Tab-separated table of N, CA and C in Angstrom:
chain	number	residue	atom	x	y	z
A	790	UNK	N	-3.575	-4.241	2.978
A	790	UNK	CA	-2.325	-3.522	3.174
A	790	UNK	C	-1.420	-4.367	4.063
A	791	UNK	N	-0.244	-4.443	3.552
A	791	UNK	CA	0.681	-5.038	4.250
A	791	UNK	C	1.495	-4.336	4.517
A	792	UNK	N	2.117	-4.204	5.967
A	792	UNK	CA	3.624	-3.446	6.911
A	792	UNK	C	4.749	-4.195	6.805
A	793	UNK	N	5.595	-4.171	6.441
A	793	UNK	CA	6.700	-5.082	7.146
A	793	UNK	C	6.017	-6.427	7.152
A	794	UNK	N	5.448	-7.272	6.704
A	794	UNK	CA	4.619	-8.373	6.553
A	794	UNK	C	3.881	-8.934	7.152
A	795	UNK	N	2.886	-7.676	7.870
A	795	UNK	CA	1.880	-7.708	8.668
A	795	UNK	C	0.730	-7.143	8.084
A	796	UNK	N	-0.045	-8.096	7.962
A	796	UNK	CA	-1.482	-7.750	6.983
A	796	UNK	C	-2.130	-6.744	8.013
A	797	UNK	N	-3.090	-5.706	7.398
A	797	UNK	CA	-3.661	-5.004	7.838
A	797	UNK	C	-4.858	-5.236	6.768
A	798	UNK	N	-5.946	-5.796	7.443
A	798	UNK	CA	-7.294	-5.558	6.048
A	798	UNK	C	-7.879	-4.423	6.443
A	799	UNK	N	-8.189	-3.997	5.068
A	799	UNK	CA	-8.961	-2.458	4.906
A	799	UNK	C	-9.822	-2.422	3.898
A	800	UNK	N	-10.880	-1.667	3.882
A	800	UNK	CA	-11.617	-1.449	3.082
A	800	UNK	C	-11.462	-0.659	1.825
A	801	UNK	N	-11.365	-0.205	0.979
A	801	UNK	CA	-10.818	0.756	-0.023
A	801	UNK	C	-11.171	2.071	0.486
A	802	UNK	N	-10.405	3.096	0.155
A	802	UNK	CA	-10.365	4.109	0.590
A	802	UNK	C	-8.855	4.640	1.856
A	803	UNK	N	-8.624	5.717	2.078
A	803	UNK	CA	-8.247	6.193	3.201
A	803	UNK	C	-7.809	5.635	4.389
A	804	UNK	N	-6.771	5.179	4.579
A	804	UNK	CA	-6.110	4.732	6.124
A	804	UNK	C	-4.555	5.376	6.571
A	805	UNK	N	-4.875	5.462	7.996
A	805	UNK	CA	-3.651	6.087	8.566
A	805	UNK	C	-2.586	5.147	9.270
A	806	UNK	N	-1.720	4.444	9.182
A	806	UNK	CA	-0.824	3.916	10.498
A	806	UNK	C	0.414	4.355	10.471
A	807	UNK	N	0.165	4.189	12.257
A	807	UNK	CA	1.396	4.936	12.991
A	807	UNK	C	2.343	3.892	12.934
A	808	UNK	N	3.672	4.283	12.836
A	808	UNK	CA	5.030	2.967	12.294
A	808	UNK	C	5.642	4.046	13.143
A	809	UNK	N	6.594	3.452	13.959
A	809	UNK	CA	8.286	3.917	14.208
A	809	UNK	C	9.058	4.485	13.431
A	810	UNK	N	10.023	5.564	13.496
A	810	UNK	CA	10.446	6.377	12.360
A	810	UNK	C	12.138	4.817	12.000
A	811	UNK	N	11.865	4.984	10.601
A	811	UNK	CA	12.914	4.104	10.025
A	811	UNK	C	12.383	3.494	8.793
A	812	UNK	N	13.313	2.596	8.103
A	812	UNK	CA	12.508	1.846	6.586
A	812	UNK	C	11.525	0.683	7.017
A	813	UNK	N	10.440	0.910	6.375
A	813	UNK	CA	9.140	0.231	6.132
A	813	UNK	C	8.837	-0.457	4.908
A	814	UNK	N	8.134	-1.529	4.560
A	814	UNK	CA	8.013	-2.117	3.151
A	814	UNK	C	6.510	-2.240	3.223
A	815	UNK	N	5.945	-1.491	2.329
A	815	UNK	CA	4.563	-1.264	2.010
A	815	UNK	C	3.605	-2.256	1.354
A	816	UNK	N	2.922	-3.096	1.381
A	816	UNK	CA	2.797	-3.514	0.004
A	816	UNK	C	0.770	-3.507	-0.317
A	817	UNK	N	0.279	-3.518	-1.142
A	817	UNK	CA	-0.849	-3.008	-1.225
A	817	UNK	C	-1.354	-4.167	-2.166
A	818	UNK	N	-2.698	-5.194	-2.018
A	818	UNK	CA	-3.315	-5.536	-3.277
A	818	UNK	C	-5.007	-6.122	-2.453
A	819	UNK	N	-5.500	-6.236	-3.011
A	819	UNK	CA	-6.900	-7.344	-2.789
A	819	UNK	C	-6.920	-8.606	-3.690
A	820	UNK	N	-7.891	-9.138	-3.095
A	820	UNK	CA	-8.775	-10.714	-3.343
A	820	UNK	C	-9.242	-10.626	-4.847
A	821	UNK	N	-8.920	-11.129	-5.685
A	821	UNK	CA	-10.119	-11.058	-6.881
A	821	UNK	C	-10.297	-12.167	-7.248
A	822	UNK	N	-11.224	-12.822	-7.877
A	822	UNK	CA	-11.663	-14.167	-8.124
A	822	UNK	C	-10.890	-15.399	-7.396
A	823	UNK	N	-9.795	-16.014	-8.291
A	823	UNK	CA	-8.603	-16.852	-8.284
A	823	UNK	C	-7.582	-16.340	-7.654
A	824	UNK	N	-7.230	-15.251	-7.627
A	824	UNK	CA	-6.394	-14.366	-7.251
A	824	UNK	C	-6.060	-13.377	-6.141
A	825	UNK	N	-5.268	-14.472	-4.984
A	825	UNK	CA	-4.955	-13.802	-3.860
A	825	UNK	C	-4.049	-12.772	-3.796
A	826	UNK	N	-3.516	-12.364	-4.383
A	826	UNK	CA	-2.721	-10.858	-4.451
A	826	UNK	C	-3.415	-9.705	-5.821
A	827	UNK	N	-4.203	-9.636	-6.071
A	827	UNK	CA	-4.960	-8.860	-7.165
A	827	UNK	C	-4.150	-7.237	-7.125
A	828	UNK	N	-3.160	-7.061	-8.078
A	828	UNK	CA	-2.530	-5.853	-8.607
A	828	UNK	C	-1.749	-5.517	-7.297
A	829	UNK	N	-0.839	-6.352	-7.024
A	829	UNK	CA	0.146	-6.601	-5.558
A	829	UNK	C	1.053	-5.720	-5.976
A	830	UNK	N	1.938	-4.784	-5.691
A	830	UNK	CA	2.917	-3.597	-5.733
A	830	UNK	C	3.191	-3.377	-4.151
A	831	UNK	N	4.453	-3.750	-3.933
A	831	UNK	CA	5.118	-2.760	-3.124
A	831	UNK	C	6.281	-1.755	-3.200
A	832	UNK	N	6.727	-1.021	-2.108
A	832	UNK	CA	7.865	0.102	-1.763
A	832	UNK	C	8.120	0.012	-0.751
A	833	UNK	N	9.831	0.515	-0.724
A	833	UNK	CA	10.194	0.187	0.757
A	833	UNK	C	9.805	2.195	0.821
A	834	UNK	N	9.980	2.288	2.325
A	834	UNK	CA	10.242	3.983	2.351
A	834	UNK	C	10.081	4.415	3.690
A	835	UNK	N	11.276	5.358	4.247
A	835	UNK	CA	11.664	5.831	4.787
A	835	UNK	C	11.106	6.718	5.901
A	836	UNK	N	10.648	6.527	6.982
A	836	UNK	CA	9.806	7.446	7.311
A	836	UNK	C	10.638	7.854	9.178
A	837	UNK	N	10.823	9.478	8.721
A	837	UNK	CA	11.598	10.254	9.577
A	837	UNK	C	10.994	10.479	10.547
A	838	UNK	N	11.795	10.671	11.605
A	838	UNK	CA	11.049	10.976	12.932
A	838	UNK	C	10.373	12.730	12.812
A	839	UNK	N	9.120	12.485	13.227
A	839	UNK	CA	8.196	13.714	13.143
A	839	UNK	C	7.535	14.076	11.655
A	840	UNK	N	8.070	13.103	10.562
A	840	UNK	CA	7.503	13.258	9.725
A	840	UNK	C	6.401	12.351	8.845
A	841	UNK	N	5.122	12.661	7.828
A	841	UNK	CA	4.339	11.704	7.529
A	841	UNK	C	4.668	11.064	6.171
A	842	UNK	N	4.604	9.758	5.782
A	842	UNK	CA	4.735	9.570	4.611
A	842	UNK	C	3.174	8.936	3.924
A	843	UNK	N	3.307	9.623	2.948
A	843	UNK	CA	1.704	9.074	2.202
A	843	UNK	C	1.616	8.126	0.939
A	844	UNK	N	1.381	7.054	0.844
A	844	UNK	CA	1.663	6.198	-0.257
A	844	UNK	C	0.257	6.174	-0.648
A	845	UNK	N	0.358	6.298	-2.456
A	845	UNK	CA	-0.809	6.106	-3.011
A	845	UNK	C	-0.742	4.947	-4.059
A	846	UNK	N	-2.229	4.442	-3.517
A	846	UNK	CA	-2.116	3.057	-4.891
A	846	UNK	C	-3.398	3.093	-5.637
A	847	UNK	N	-3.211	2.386	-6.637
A	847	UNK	CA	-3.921	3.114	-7.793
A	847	UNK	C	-3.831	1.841	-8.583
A	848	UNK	N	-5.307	1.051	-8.940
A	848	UNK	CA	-5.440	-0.114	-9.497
A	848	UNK	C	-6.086	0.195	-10.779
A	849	UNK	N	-4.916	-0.131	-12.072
A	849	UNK	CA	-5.967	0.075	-12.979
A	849	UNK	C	-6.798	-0.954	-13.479
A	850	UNK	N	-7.611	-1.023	-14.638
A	850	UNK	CA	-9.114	-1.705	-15.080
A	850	UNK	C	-8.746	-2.892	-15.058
A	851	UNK	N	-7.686	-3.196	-15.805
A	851	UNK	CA	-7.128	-4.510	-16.157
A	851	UNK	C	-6.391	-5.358	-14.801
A	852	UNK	N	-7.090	-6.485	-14.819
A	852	UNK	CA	-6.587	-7.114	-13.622
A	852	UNK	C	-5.238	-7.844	-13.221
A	853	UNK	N	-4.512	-7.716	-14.388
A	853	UNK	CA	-3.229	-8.978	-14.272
A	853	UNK	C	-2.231	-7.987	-14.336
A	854	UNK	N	-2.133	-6.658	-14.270
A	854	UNK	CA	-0.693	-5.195	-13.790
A	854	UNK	C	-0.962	-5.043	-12.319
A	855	UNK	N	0.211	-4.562	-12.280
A	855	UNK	CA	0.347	-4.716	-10.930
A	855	UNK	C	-0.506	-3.022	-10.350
A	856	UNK	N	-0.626	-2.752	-9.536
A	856	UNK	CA	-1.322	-1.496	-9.205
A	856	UNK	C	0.223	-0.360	-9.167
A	857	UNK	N	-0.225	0.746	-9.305
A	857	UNK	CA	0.661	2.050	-9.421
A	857	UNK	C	0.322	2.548	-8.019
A	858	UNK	N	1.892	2.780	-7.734
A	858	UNK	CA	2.107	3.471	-6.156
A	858	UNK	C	3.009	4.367	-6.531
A	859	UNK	N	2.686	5.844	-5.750
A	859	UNK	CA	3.527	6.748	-5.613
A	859	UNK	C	3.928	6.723	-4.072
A	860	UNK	N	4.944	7.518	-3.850
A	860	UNK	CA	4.869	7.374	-2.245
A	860	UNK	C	5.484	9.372	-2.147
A	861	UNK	N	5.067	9.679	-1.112
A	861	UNK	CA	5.290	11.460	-0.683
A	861	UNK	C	5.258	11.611	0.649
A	862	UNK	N	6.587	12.471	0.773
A	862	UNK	CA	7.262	12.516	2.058
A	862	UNK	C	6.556	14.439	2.122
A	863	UNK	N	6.083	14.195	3.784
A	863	UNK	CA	5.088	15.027	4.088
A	863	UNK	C	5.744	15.806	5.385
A	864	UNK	N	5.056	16.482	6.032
A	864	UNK	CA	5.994	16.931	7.548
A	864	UNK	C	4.464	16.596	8.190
């Protein structure tokens, strides 16, 4: 997971970070063979003071699309 272009490594599954309320650029992929960005997708998005935003990514089978992100503005 990348912030604003600050890697964060994670394991698959579930993570929370706390950001400053304002625009953020998300971007989400892993390692696969040859391939240092494996199904790389980002979003910029907006995140209000007091409120949570939840971005979901979603890699499908095939390795060379990019992964599917939704993003949902939460309280």
């Amino acid at each position: 997971v990348e912030i604003d272009g600050v890697r964060h490594p994670k394991t698959w599954g579930r993570h929370r970070f706390d950001v400053p309320p304002g625009e953020h650029t998300v971007k989400v992929y892993f390692p696969y063979l040859t391939m240092r960005e494996c199904g790389a997708n980002s979003r910029t998005v907006t995140v209000e003071p007091g409120k949570r935003v939840l971005v979901k990514w979603y890699m499908w089978p095939l390795m060379i699309v990019p992964g599917e992100m939704s993003v949902v503005v939460g309280t």
